[in-house]
Amino acid sequence: MAGRREGPLMRGGAPPPSRGSRIAMAIAVGILLGCVFAFLYPDGFFLHSSGSASSYLRTIKVGSCESSERVNSLKSELASLSEKNSELKKQIKELTLRLQSAGIDTLPIKAGPFGTVKAIRTNPTVTPDESVNPRLAKILKEVAVKKELIVALANSNVREMLEFWFTNIKRVGIPNYLVVALDENIENFCRSNKVPVYRRDPDEGIDSIAKTGQNHAVSALKFHILREFLQLGYSVLLSDIDIVYLQNPFDHLYRDSDVESMSDGHDNMTAYGYNDVFDEPSMGWSRYAHTMRIWVYNSGFFYIRPTIPSIELLDRVAYRLSHEPKSWDQAVFNEELAFPSRPGRDGLYAARRTMDIYLFMNSKVLFKTVRKDPKLRTLKPVIVHLNYHPDKLERMKAVVEFYVNGKKNALENFPDGSA
C-alpha cells in the first residue's frame, strides 16, 4: 500500500475545471455585462456620447446668443449710467458755483495732470423771481425763445430809426425781440406795427428821462431796466436801434460768459488785446514798460446772462451813473468789467467774451476796412452797428442796399469818418 497516490476525490477537493467550462463561464460573464450596459445605456453607449456632444454644442450656441444679448444690455446700461454721471457732474458744478457765490467754502479739489486743468467760466443762472414784475414776466413768456431775447429802449425822438430797426429784424425772421417804450407814442406806434412792446408802470425818475431822453440819458436808464429781465431769469441781447440785423445773432453766440459784447476795436489787436510798450528814456536800462491794452466794449450791443456777477455789474453801473452825473455809461460799463481789485476796492468777478469783429461789426470796421478789401467785402456780418457815425439812418439804408439788395457801390459815397 506504500507509495500509493490518492486521487483528488480521496482528498476531498473538486476536480479542476475543464477548458470548455472556462469558455462557458467567460461567455456567461460577457452576457451578464451586456445586460448591465443595455440597462444603463438603452440608446447605446456611443450614440449617447454623440448626443451629449450635440447637446453641448446646442448649449454653447444658445449661451452665445444669450451672452450677446446680455452684452448689449450691459452696454445700454453703461451708456445710461454714463449720461446720469455727466448730469450729476453738471449739477455738482452748478452747486459748487452757487456755494462759492454765496461765500461758502467747498471741498478742496485736486488739480489734474499738466495741460488738463481748466477753470470754470460759466457762472450758474439765478433762480427766476416772477414777483419782481409779474406783468413783464407774462410778456417774456410769450416773446422769448429759450429764455433769451433782444431788447431795445426807445422814445419818440428816434421813431424813424426804430422803424428801420424792427423792419430788418422782421426781414431776417427773428421772433424774440422786445421794444421797451419810454413814452406812450412809441408804445402805440409799436402796437400798430405788431411789434412786441413793453412799457413800464409810471415811475417819476423814468418818466422824466423818457421826456427829455437824449441818447446818453436813455443809455444810462437801460442798466436799471435790464436788472428786472435778469431777475426773471432771462438772458438779454441788449441792442441800440442804430443797428442793422443781417442774420439771427442767437445763432452766433457762445453763452459761456456773463457778458458777451461787441468791441469798438477796428482790427484784431485793438479788439482782442495787445502788448503796448511804453517808452520812458529817462529811466535808462528800465525805459521800456509793457502794458496790456484793449479797446472798450460797446455798451450798445452786448449779451448778458442772468447771473449774480451780471446783476452786480448792472447795479454798479446804475449806481455810479446816478451819483456821477458827468460819467459816460460806456466808460463806466467798461471800468467795472475791467478794473481789478485793489486796496480800497473789490473788482467785479465777471467772465467776459469779445465778439467776432467781422460778424458783429462796428461802422469803423465797415467803412474804414471792409468795404475796401475785396475778400472782406464777400463776408456777410450778423449785424452792423453804426456807432462811429452821426448820419446813422442814411448809412443804415446803405448797409441794407449793399448786403441785402446786392448794390455793390452802395457804400462808396460815404467818408471813412464823419463829414
CSV table of C-alpha atoms in Angstrom, one decimal:
chain,number,residue,atom,x,y,z
A,1,MET,CA,0.0,0.0,0.0
A,2,ALA,CA,3.1,2.2,0.5
A,3,GLY,CA,3.6,4.7,-2.3
A,4,ARG,CA,0.0,4.7,-3.4
A,5,ARG,CA,-1.2,8.1,-4.7
A,6,GLU,CA,-4.6,9.4,-3.6
A,7,GLY,CA,-6.8,10.9,-6.2
A,8,PRO,CA,-8.4,14.3,-5.7
A,9,LEU,CA,-11.6,12.7,-4.6
A,10,MET,CA,-9.8,10.9,-2.0
A,11,ARG,CA,-8.5,14.3,-0.5
A,12,GLY,CA,-11.9,16.0,-0.6
A,13,GLY,CA,-11.2,18.6,-3.4
A,14,ALA,CA,-13.2,19.3,-6.6
A,15,PRO,CA,-11.8,18.3,-9.9
A,16,PRO,CA,-10.1,21.1,-11.9
A,17,PRO,CA,-12.4,22.8,-14.5
A,18,SER,CA,-12.0,21.7,-18.0
A,19,ARG,CA,-11.1,24.1,-20.9
A,20,GLY,CA,-14.7,24.1,-22.1
A,21,SER,CA,-16.2,25.0,-18.8
A,22,ARG,CA,-13.9,28.1,-18.6
A,23,ILE,CA,-15.0,29.3,-22.0
A,24,ALA,CA,-18.7,28.9,-21.0
A,25,MET,CA,-18.0,31.0,-17.8
A,26,ALA,CA,-16.5,33.8,-19.9
A,27,ILE,CA,-19.5,33.8,-22.2
A,28,ALA,CA,-21.8,34.0,-19.3
A,29,VAL,CA,-19.9,36.9,-17.8
A,30,GLY,CA,-20.0,38.7,-21.2
A,31,ILE,CA,-23.7,38.2,-21.4
A,32,LEU,CA,-24.2,39.5,-17.9
A,33,LEU,CA,-22.1,42.7,-18.6
A,34,GLY,CA,-24.1,43.2,-21.8
A,35,CYS,CA,-27.3,43.2,-19.9
A,36,VAL,CA,-26.0,45.7,-17.4
A,37,PHE,CA,-24.8,48.1,-20.2
A,38,ALA,CA,-28.1,47.6,-22.0
A,39,PHE,CA,-30.0,48.6,-18.9
A,40,LEU,CA,-27.8,51.6,-18.1
A,41,TYR,CA,-27.4,52.9,-21.7
A,42,PRO,CA,-30.6,52.0,-23.6
A,43,ASP,CA,-29.7,54.2,-26.6
A,44,GLY,CA,-26.3,52.8,-26.9
A,45,PHE,CA,-23.0,54.0,-25.3
A,46,PHE,CA,-21.5,55.7,-28.4
A,47,LEU,CA,-24.9,57.2,-29.5
A,48,HIS,CA,-25.3,58.7,-26.1
A,49,SER,CA,-21.9,60.2,-26.2
A,50,SER,CA,-22.6,61.7,-29.7
A,51,GLY,CA,-25.9,63.1,-28.4
A,52,SER,CA,-24.2,64.6,-25.4
A,53,ALA,CA,-21.8,66.4,-27.7
A,54,SER,CA,-24.6,67.7,-29.9
A,55,SER,CA,-26.5,68.8,-26.8
A,56,TYR,CA,-23.4,70.5,-25.5
A,57,LEU,CA,-22.9,72.3,-28.8
A,58,ARG,CA,-26.5,73.5,-28.7
A,59,THR,CA,-26.0,74.7,-25.2
A,60,ILE,CA,-22.9,76.7,-26.3
A,61,LYS,CA,-24.9,78.2,-29.2
A,62,VAL,CA,-27.8,79.3,-27.1
A,63,GLY,CA,-25.5,80.5,-24.4
A,64,SER,CA,-23.6,82.5,-27.0
A,65,CYS,CA,-26.8,84.2,-28.2
A,66,GLU,CA,-27.8,84.9,-24.6
A,67,SER,CA,-24.3,86.3,-23.9
A,68,SER,CA,-24.6,88.7,-26.9
A,69,GLU,CA,-28.0,90.0,-25.7
A,70,ARG,CA,-26.5,90.4,-22.3
A,71,VAL,CA,-23.6,92.3,-23.6
A,72,ASN,CA,-25.9,94.7,-25.5
A,73,SER,CA,-28.0,95.1,-22.4
A,74,LEU,CA,-24.9,95.9,-20.3
A,75,LYS,CA,-23.7,98.4,-23.0
A,76,SER,CA,-27.1,100.1,-22.8
A,77,GLU,CA,-27.0,100.3,-19.0
A,78,LEU,CA,-23.4,101.6,-19.2
A,79,ALA,CA,-24.5,104.4,-21.6
A,80,SER,CA,-27.4,105.3,-19.3
A,81,LEU,CA,-25.1,105.4,-16.2
A,82,SER,CA,-22.6,107.5,-18.1
A,83,GLU,CA,-25.3,110.0,-19.0
A,84,LYS,CA,-26.5,110.1,-15.4
A,85,ASN,CA,-22.9,110.6,-14.3
A,86,SER,CA,-22.4,113.6,-16.6
A,87,GLU,CA,-25.7,115.1,-15.4
A,88,LEU,CA,-24.6,114.6,-11.8
A,89,LYS,CA,-21.2,116.3,-12.5
A,90,LYS,CA,-23.0,119.2,-14.1
A,91,GLN,CA,-25.3,119.5,-11.0
A,92,ILE,CA,-22.3,119.3,-8.7
A,93,LYS,CA,-20.5,122.0,-10.7
A,94,GLU,CA,-23.6,124.3,-10.5
A,95,LEU,CA,-24.0,123.6,-6.8
A,96,THR,CA,-20.3,124.4,-6.2
A,97,LEU,CA,-20.6,127.7,-8.1
A,98,ARG,CA,-23.7,128.6,-6.1
A,99,LEU,CA,-21.9,127.9,-2.8
A,100,GLN,CA,-18.9,129.9,-3.9
A,101,SER,CA,-21.1,132.8,-5.0
A,102,ALA,CA,-22.7,132.7,-1.5
A,103,GLY,CA,-19.2,132.8,0.1
A,104,ILE,CA,-19.4,129.2,1.3
A,105,ASP,CA,-16.2,127.2,1.1
A,106,THR,CA,-16.4,123.9,-0.8
A,107,LEU,CA,-14.3,120.8,-0.5
A,108,PRO,CA,-10.8,121.2,-1.9
A,109,ILE,CA,-10.3,119.9,-5.5
A,110,LYS,CA,-7.1,118.2,-6.7
A,111,ALA,CA,-5.5,119.6,-9.9
A,112,GLY,CA,-5.4,117.2,-12.8
A,113,PRO,CA,-2.3,116.4,-15.0
A,114,PHE,CA,-0.4,119.1,-16.8
A,115,GLY,CA,-2.4,120.6,-19.6
A,116,THR,CA,-5.8,119.2,-18.5
A,117,VAL,CA,-6.7,121.8,-15.9
A,118,LYS,CA,-9.5,124.2,-16.9
A,119,ALA,CA,-11.2,126.8,-14.7
A,120,ILE,CA,-14.9,127.3,-14.5
A,121,ARG,CA,-16.0,130.1,-16.8
A,122,THR,CA,-19.8,129.9,-16.9
A,123,ASN,CA,-21.5,131.1,-13.8
A,124,PRO,CA,-24.8,129.5,-12.9
A,125,THR,CA,-28.0,131.4,-13.6
A,126,VAL,CA,-30.1,132.9,-10.8
A,127,THR,CA,-33.4,131.4,-9.7
A,128,PRO,CA,-36.2,133.3,-11.5
A,129,ASP,CA,-38.3,135.5,-9.3
A,130,GLU,CA,-41.6,136.5,-11.1
A,131,SER,CA,-42.7,138.5,-8.1
A,132,VAL,CA,-40.3,141.2,-9.2
A,133,ASN,CA,-42.5,142.1,-12.2
A,134,PRO,CA,-45.4,139.8,-12.9
A,135,ARG,CA,-46.6,141.8,-15.9
A,136,LEU,CA,-43.2,141.7,-17.6
A,137,ALA,CA,-42.9,138.0,-16.7
A,138,LYS,CA,-46.1,137.3,-18.6
A,139,ILE,CA,-44.8,139.2,-21.7
A,140,LEU,CA,-41.5,137.5,-21.7
A,141,LYS,CA,-43.1,134.0,-21.6
A,142,GLU,CA,-44.8,134.9,-24.9
A,143,VAL,CA,-41.9,136.7,-26.6
A,144,ALA,CA,-38.6,134.9,-25.5
A,145,VAL,CA,-37.2,131.8,-27.2
A,146,LYS,CA,-35.2,129.5,-24.9
A,147,LYS,CA,-35.2,132.2,-22.2
A,148,GLU,CA,-33.5,134.8,-24.3
A,149,LEU,CA,-34.4,137.8,-26.4
A,150,ILE,CA,-33.3,141.1,-28.0
A,151,VAL,CA,-34.2,144.2,-26.0
A,152,ALA,CA,-34.1,147.8,-27.2
A,153,LEU,CA,-35.2,151.0,-25.5
A,154,ALA,CA,-36.8,153.8,-27.5
A,155,ASN,CA,-38.6,157.1,-27.2
A,156,SER,CA,-40.3,159.3,-29.8
A,157,ASN,CA,-37.0,161.1,-30.6
A,158,VAL,CA,-35.9,158.0,-32.6
A,159,ARG,CA,-39.1,156.8,-34.1
A,160,GLU,CA,-38.0,156.7,-37.8
A,161,MET,CA,-34.8,154.8,-36.9
A,162,LEU,CA,-36.7,152.5,-34.7
A,163,GLU,CA,-39.0,151.6,-37.6
A,164,PHE,CA,-36.0,150.8,-39.8
A,165,TRP,CA,-34.5,148.7,-36.9
A,166,PHE,CA,-37.5,146.4,-36.4
A,167,THR,CA,-38.2,146.2,-40.1
A,168,ASN,CA,-34.9,144.5,-40.6
A,169,ILE,CA,-35.4,142.2,-37.6
A,170,LYS,CA,-38.7,141.1,-39.2
A,171,ARG,CA,-37.0,140.5,-42.5
A,172,VAL,CA,-34.3,138.3,-41.0
A,173,GLY,CA,-37.1,136.3,-39.2
A,174,ILE,CA,-36.0,136.9,-35.6
A,175,PRO,CA,-39.1,136.3,-33.4
A,176,ASN,CA,-37.7,137.0,-29.9
A,177,TYR,CA,-37.3,140.8,-29.6
A,178,LEU,CA,-39.0,143.4,-27.5
A,179,VAL,CA,-39.1,147.2,-27.5
A,180,VAL,CA,-39.1,148.9,-24.1
A,181,ALA,CA,-41.2,152.0,-24.9
A,182,LEU,CA,-40.3,155.1,-22.9
A,183,ASP,CA,-43.4,157.1,-23.8
A,184,GLU,CA,-46.9,156.5,-24.9
A,185,ASN,CA,-46.4,157.4,-28.6
A,186,ILE,CA,-43.8,154.7,-29.1
A,187,GLU,CA,-45.9,152.2,-27.3
A,188,ASN,CA,-48.8,152.9,-29.6
A,189,PHE,CA,-46.5,153.0,-32.7
A,190,CYS,CA,-45.2,149.5,-31.9
A,191,ARG,CA,-48.6,148.1,-31.3
A,192,SER,CA,-49.8,149.4,-34.6
A,193,ASN,CA,-46.9,147.7,-36.4
A,194,LYS,CA,-47.4,144.4,-34.5
A,195,VAL,CA,-44.0,144.9,-32.7
A,196,PRO,CA,-43.7,143.3,-29.2
A,197,VAL,CA,-43.6,146.2,-26.8
A,198,TYR,CA,-43.4,146.8,-23.0
A,199,ARG,CA,-43.9,150.0,-21.2
A,200,ARG,CA,-43.1,150.2,-17.5
A,201,ASP,CA,-45.5,151.3,-14.9
A,202,PRO,CA,-45.3,155.0,-14.2
A,203,ASP,CA,-42.1,156.0,-12.5
A,204,GLU,CA,-41.2,159.6,-11.7
A,205,GLY,CA,-37.5,159.2,-12.5
A,206,ILE,CA,-38.0,157.1,-15.6
A,207,ASP,CA,-40.8,159.3,-17.0
A,208,SER,CA,-38.6,162.4,-16.7
A,209,ILE,CA,-35.8,160.7,-18.6
A,210,ALA,CA,-38.3,159.5,-21.3
A,211,LYS,CA,-39.5,163.1,-21.9
A,212,THR,CA,-36.1,164.7,-22.1
A,213,GLY,CA,-34.4,161.5,-23.4
A,214,GLN,CA,-31.2,162.2,-25.1
A,215,ASN,CA,-29.0,159.2,-26.2
A,216,HIS,CA,-26.7,159.1,-23.1
A,217,ALA,CA,-29.6,159.6,-20.7
A,218,VAL,CA,-31.5,156.7,-22.2
A,219,SER,CA,-28.3,154.6,-22.3
A,220,ALA,CA,-27.9,155.1,-18.5
A,221,LEU,CA,-31.5,154.1,-17.9
A,222,LYS,CA,-31.2,150.8,-19.7
A,223,PHE,CA,-28.9,149.3,-16.9
A,224,HIS,CA,-31.7,149.9,-14.4
A,225,ILE,CA,-34.4,148.4,-16.6
A,226,LEU,CA,-32.3,145.4,-17.6
A,227,ARG,CA,-32.0,144.2,-14.0
A,228,GLU,CA,-35.6,143.1,-13.9
A,229,PHE,CA,-35.1,140.9,-17.1
A,230,LEU,CA,-32.2,139.1,-15.4
A,231,GLN,CA,-34.1,138.7,-12.1
A,232,LEU,CA,-36.9,137.0,-14.1
A,233,GLY,CA,-34.3,134.5,-15.4
A,234,TYR,CA,-33.9,135.7,-19.0
A,235,SER,CA,-30.7,136.3,-21.0
A,236,VAL,CA,-30.8,139.6,-22.9
A,237,LEU,CA,-29.1,140.8,-26.0
A,238,LEU,CA,-29.3,144.5,-25.4
A,239,SER,CA,-29.4,146.5,-28.7
A,240,ASP,CA,-29.2,150.1,-29.6
A,241,ILE,CA,-31.5,151.0,-32.5
A,242,ASP,CA,-28.7,152.2,-34.9
A,243,ILE,CA,-28.1,148.6,-35.7
A,244,VAL,CA,-28.9,146.7,-38.9
A,245,TYR,CA,-29.6,143.0,-38.5
A,246,LEU,CA,-28.5,140.8,-41.4
A,247,GLN,CA,-28.6,137.3,-39.6
A,248,ASN,CA,-30.0,135.9,-36.4
A,249,PRO,CA,-27.5,136.8,-33.7
A,250,PHE,CA,-28.6,133.9,-31.5
A,251,ASP,CA,-27.0,131.5,-33.9
A,252,HIS,CA,-23.6,133.0,-33.3
A,253,LEU,CA,-23.3,133.4,-29.5
A,254,TYR,CA,-21.1,131.3,-27.3
A,255,ARG,CA,-23.1,131.8,-24.0
A,256,ASP,CA,-20.0,130.9,-21.9
A,257,SER,CA,-19.6,134.2,-20.1
A,258,ASP,CA,-21.5,136.6,-18.0
A,259,VAL,CA,-21.2,139.3,-20.7
A,260,GLU,CA,-20.5,138.8,-24.4
A,261,SER,CA,-20.0,142.1,-26.1
A,262,MET,CA,-19.1,143.6,-29.4
A,263,SER,CA,-16.0,145.7,-29.5
A,264,ASP,CA,-15.2,149.3,-30.5
A,265,GLY,CA,-11.9,147.9,-31.8
A,266,HIS,CA,-11.3,148.1,-35.6
A,267,ASP,CA,-8.8,145.2,-36.0
A,268,ASN,CA,-7.6,142.1,-34.2
A,269,MET,CA,-5.1,144.0,-32.0
A,270,THR,CA,-7.4,146.7,-30.8
A,271,ALA,CA,-10.5,144.4,-30.4
A,272,TYR,CA,-8.8,141.4,-28.7
A,273,GLY,CA,-5.9,143.0,-26.9
A,274,TYR,CA,-2.2,143.6,-27.4
A,275,ASN,CA,1.1,144.3,-25.6
A,276,ASP,CA,1.7,148.1,-25.9
A,277,VAL,CA,5.3,149.1,-24.8
A,278,PHE,CA,5.6,152.4,-23.0
A,279,ASP,CA,9.0,154.1,-23.5
A,280,GLU,CA,10.4,156.4,-20.9
A,281,PRO,CA,14.1,157.2,-21.9
A,282,SER,CA,14.9,158.9,-18.6
A,283,MET,CA,14.7,155.5,-16.9
A,284,GLY,CA,17.7,154.3,-18.8
A,285,TRP,CA,18.0,150.5,-18.5
A,286,SER,CA,14.4,150.1,-17.5
A,287,ARG,CA,13.0,152.6,-20.0
A,288,TYR,CA,10.5,150.1,-21.5
A,289,ALA,CA,7.4,149.2,-19.6
A,290,HIS,CA,4.9,146.7,-21.1
A,291,THR,CA,1.2,147.5,-20.9
A,292,MET,CA,-1.8,145.3,-21.9
A,293,ARG,CA,-4.4,147.2,-23.9
A,294,ILE,CA,-7.8,146.5,-25.4
A,295,TRP,CA,-10.4,148.8,-26.9
A,296,VAL,CA,-13.6,149.2,-25.0
A,297,TYR,CA,-16.7,147.0,-25.3
A,298,ASN,CA,-19.7,148.7,-26.8
A,299,SER,CA,-22.4,149.2,-24.3
A,300,GLY,CA,-25.0,149.5,-27.1
A,301,PHE,CA,-24.8,145.8,-28.1
A,302,PHE,CA,-24.0,143.1,-25.6
A,303,TYR,CA,-25.4,139.7,-24.5
A,304,ILE,CA,-25.8,139.4,-20.7
A,305,ARG,CA,-26.8,136.2,-18.8
A,306,PRO,CA,-28.9,136.2,-15.6
A,307,THR,CA,-26.1,135.5,-13.2
A,308,ILE,CA,-25.0,137.1,-9.9
A,309,PRO,CA,-22.0,138.8,-11.4
A,310,SER,CA,-24.1,140.2,-14.3
A,311,ILE,CA,-26.7,141.7,-11.9
A,312,GLU,CA,-23.9,143.1,-9.7
A,313,LEU,CA,-22.5,144.7,-12.9
A,314,LEU,CA,-25.8,146.4,-13.6
A,315,ASP,CA,-26.1,147.6,-10.0
A,316,ARG,CA,-22.6,149.1,-10.0
A,317,VAL,CA,-23.1,150.9,-13.3
A,318,ALA,CA,-26.6,152.2,-12.4
A,319,TYR,CA,-25.3,153.4,-9.0
A,320,ARG,CA,-22.3,155.2,-10.5
A,321,LEU,CA,-24.3,156.9,-13.2
A,322,SER,CA,-26.9,158.1,-10.7
A,323,HIS,CA,-24.1,159.5,-8.5
A,324,GLU,CA,-21.7,160.7,-11.2
A,325,PRO,CA,-23.7,163.0,-13.5
A,326,LYS,CA,-20.8,163.6,-15.9
A,327,SER,CA,-20.0,159.9,-16.3
A,328,TRP,CA,-20.5,158.3,-19.7
A,329,ASP,CA,-22.3,154.9,-19.4
A,330,GLN,CA,-19.9,153.1,-21.8
A,331,ALA,CA,-16.9,154.2,-19.9
A,332,VAL,CA,-18.4,153.1,-16.5
A,333,PHE,CA,-19.6,149.8,-18.0
A,334,ASN,CA,-16.0,149.0,-19.2
A,335,GLU,CA,-14.3,150.2,-16.0
A,336,GLU,CA,-16.5,148.0,-13.9
A,337,LEU,CA,-15.8,145.0,-16.1
A,338,ALA,CA,-12.0,145.5,-16.5
A,339,PHE,CA,-10.5,147.2,-13.4
A,340,PRO,CA,-9.1,144.6,-10.9
A,341,SER,CA,-9.4,144.5,-7.2
A,342,ARG,CA,-7.1,146.9,-5.4
A,343,PRO,CA,-6.7,148.4,-1.9
A,344,GLY,CA,-10.0,150.0,-1.1
A,345,ARG,CA,-11.9,148.4,-4.0
A,346,ASP,CA,-13.2,145.0,-4.8
A,347,GLY,CA,-13.2,144.3,-8.5
A,348,LEU,CA,-16.1,142.6,-10.3
A,349,TYR,CA,-15.5,138.8,-10.9
A,350,ALA,CA,-17.5,138.5,-14.1
A,351,ALA,CA,-16.5,136.4,-17.1
A,352,ARG,CA,-16.5,138.3,-20.4
A,353,ARG,CA,-16.0,137.5,-24.1
A,354,THR,CA,-15.3,139.7,-27.1
A,355,MET,CA,-17.5,139.1,-30.1
A,356,ASP,CA,-16.0,138.5,-33.6
A,357,ILE,CA,-15.5,142.0,-35.1
A,358,TYR,CA,-16.3,140.8,-38.6
A,359,LEU,CA,-19.6,139.2,-37.6
A,360,PHE,CA,-20.6,141.8,-35.0
A,361,MET,CA,-19.3,144.7,-37.0
A,362,ASN,CA,-19.0,148.4,-35.9
A,363,SER,CA,-19.2,151.1,-38.6
A,364,LYS,CA,-15.5,151.9,-38.3
A,365,VAL,CA,-14.6,148.4,-39.4
A,366,LEU,CA,-17.1,148.5,-42.2
A,367,PHE,CA,-16.2,151.9,-43.7
A,368,LYS,CA,-12.5,152.1,-43.0
A,369,THR,CA,-11.5,148.5,-43.8
A,370,VAL,CA,-14.1,146.0,-45.0
A,371,ARG,CA,-15.6,148.0,-48.0
A,372,LYS,CA,-12.1,148.5,-49.4
A,373,ASP,CA,-11.0,144.9,-49.1
A,374,PRO,CA,-12.2,142.5,-51.9
A,375,LYS,CA,-12.1,139.5,-49.7
A,376,LEU,CA,-13.7,141.1,-46.7
A,377,ARG,CA,-16.5,142.5,-48.8
A,378,THR,CA,-17.7,139.0,-49.5
A,379,LEU,CA,-18.3,138.3,-45.8
A,380,LYS,CA,-21.8,138.8,-44.5
A,381,PRO,CA,-21.9,140.1,-40.9
A,382,VAL,CA,-24.5,139.2,-38.4
A,383,ILE,CA,-25.1,142.9,-37.5
A,384,VAL,CA,-23.7,146.3,-38.4
A,385,HIS,CA,-23.7,148.9,-35.6
A,386,LEU,CA,-23.5,152.5,-36.9
A,387,ASN,CA,-21.9,153.6,-33.7
A,388,TYR,CA,-19.0,155.6,-35.2
A,389,HIS,CA,-21.1,157.9,-37.4
A,390,PRO,CA,-23.7,160.6,-36.8
A,391,ASP,CA,-25.5,160.1,-40.1
A,392,LYS,CA,-26.9,156.9,-38.9
A,393,LEU,CA,-30.1,156.3,-40.8
A,394,GLU,CA,-28.5,157.1,-44.2
A,395,ARG,CA,-25.7,154.6,-43.6
A,396,MET,CA,-28.1,152.0,-42.2
A,397,LYS,CA,-30.0,152.2,-45.5
A,398,ALA,CA,-26.8,151.9,-47.4
A,399,VAL,CA,-25.9,148.8,-45.5
A,400,VAL,CA,-29.1,147.1,-46.5
A,401,GLU,CA,-28.6,148.1,-50.1
A,402,PHE,CA,-25.1,146.6,-50.1
A,403,TYR,CA,-25.7,143.4,-48.1
A,404,VAL,CA,-29.4,142.6,-48.8
A,405,ASN,CA,-30.1,144.1,-52.3
A,406,GLY,CA,-26.6,143.5,-53.7
A,407,LYS,CA,-25.9,147.0,-54.7
A,408,LYS,CA,-22.1,146.9,-54.9
A,409,ASN,CA,-21.4,150.6,-54.8
A,410,ALA,CA,-23.9,151.4,-52.0
A,411,LEU,CA,-21.2,152.2,-49.5
A,412,GLU,CA,-18.9,154.2,-51.8
A,413,ASN,CA,-20.2,157.7,-51.3
A,414,PHE,CA,-19.6,157.9,-47.6
A,415,PRO,CA,-16.3,159.1,-46.0
A,416,ASP,CA,-14.4,156.9,-43.6
A,417,GLY,CA,-15.4,159.1,-40.7
A,418,SER,CA,-17.9,161.8,-40.1
A,419,ALA,CA,-18.2,164.6,-42.7
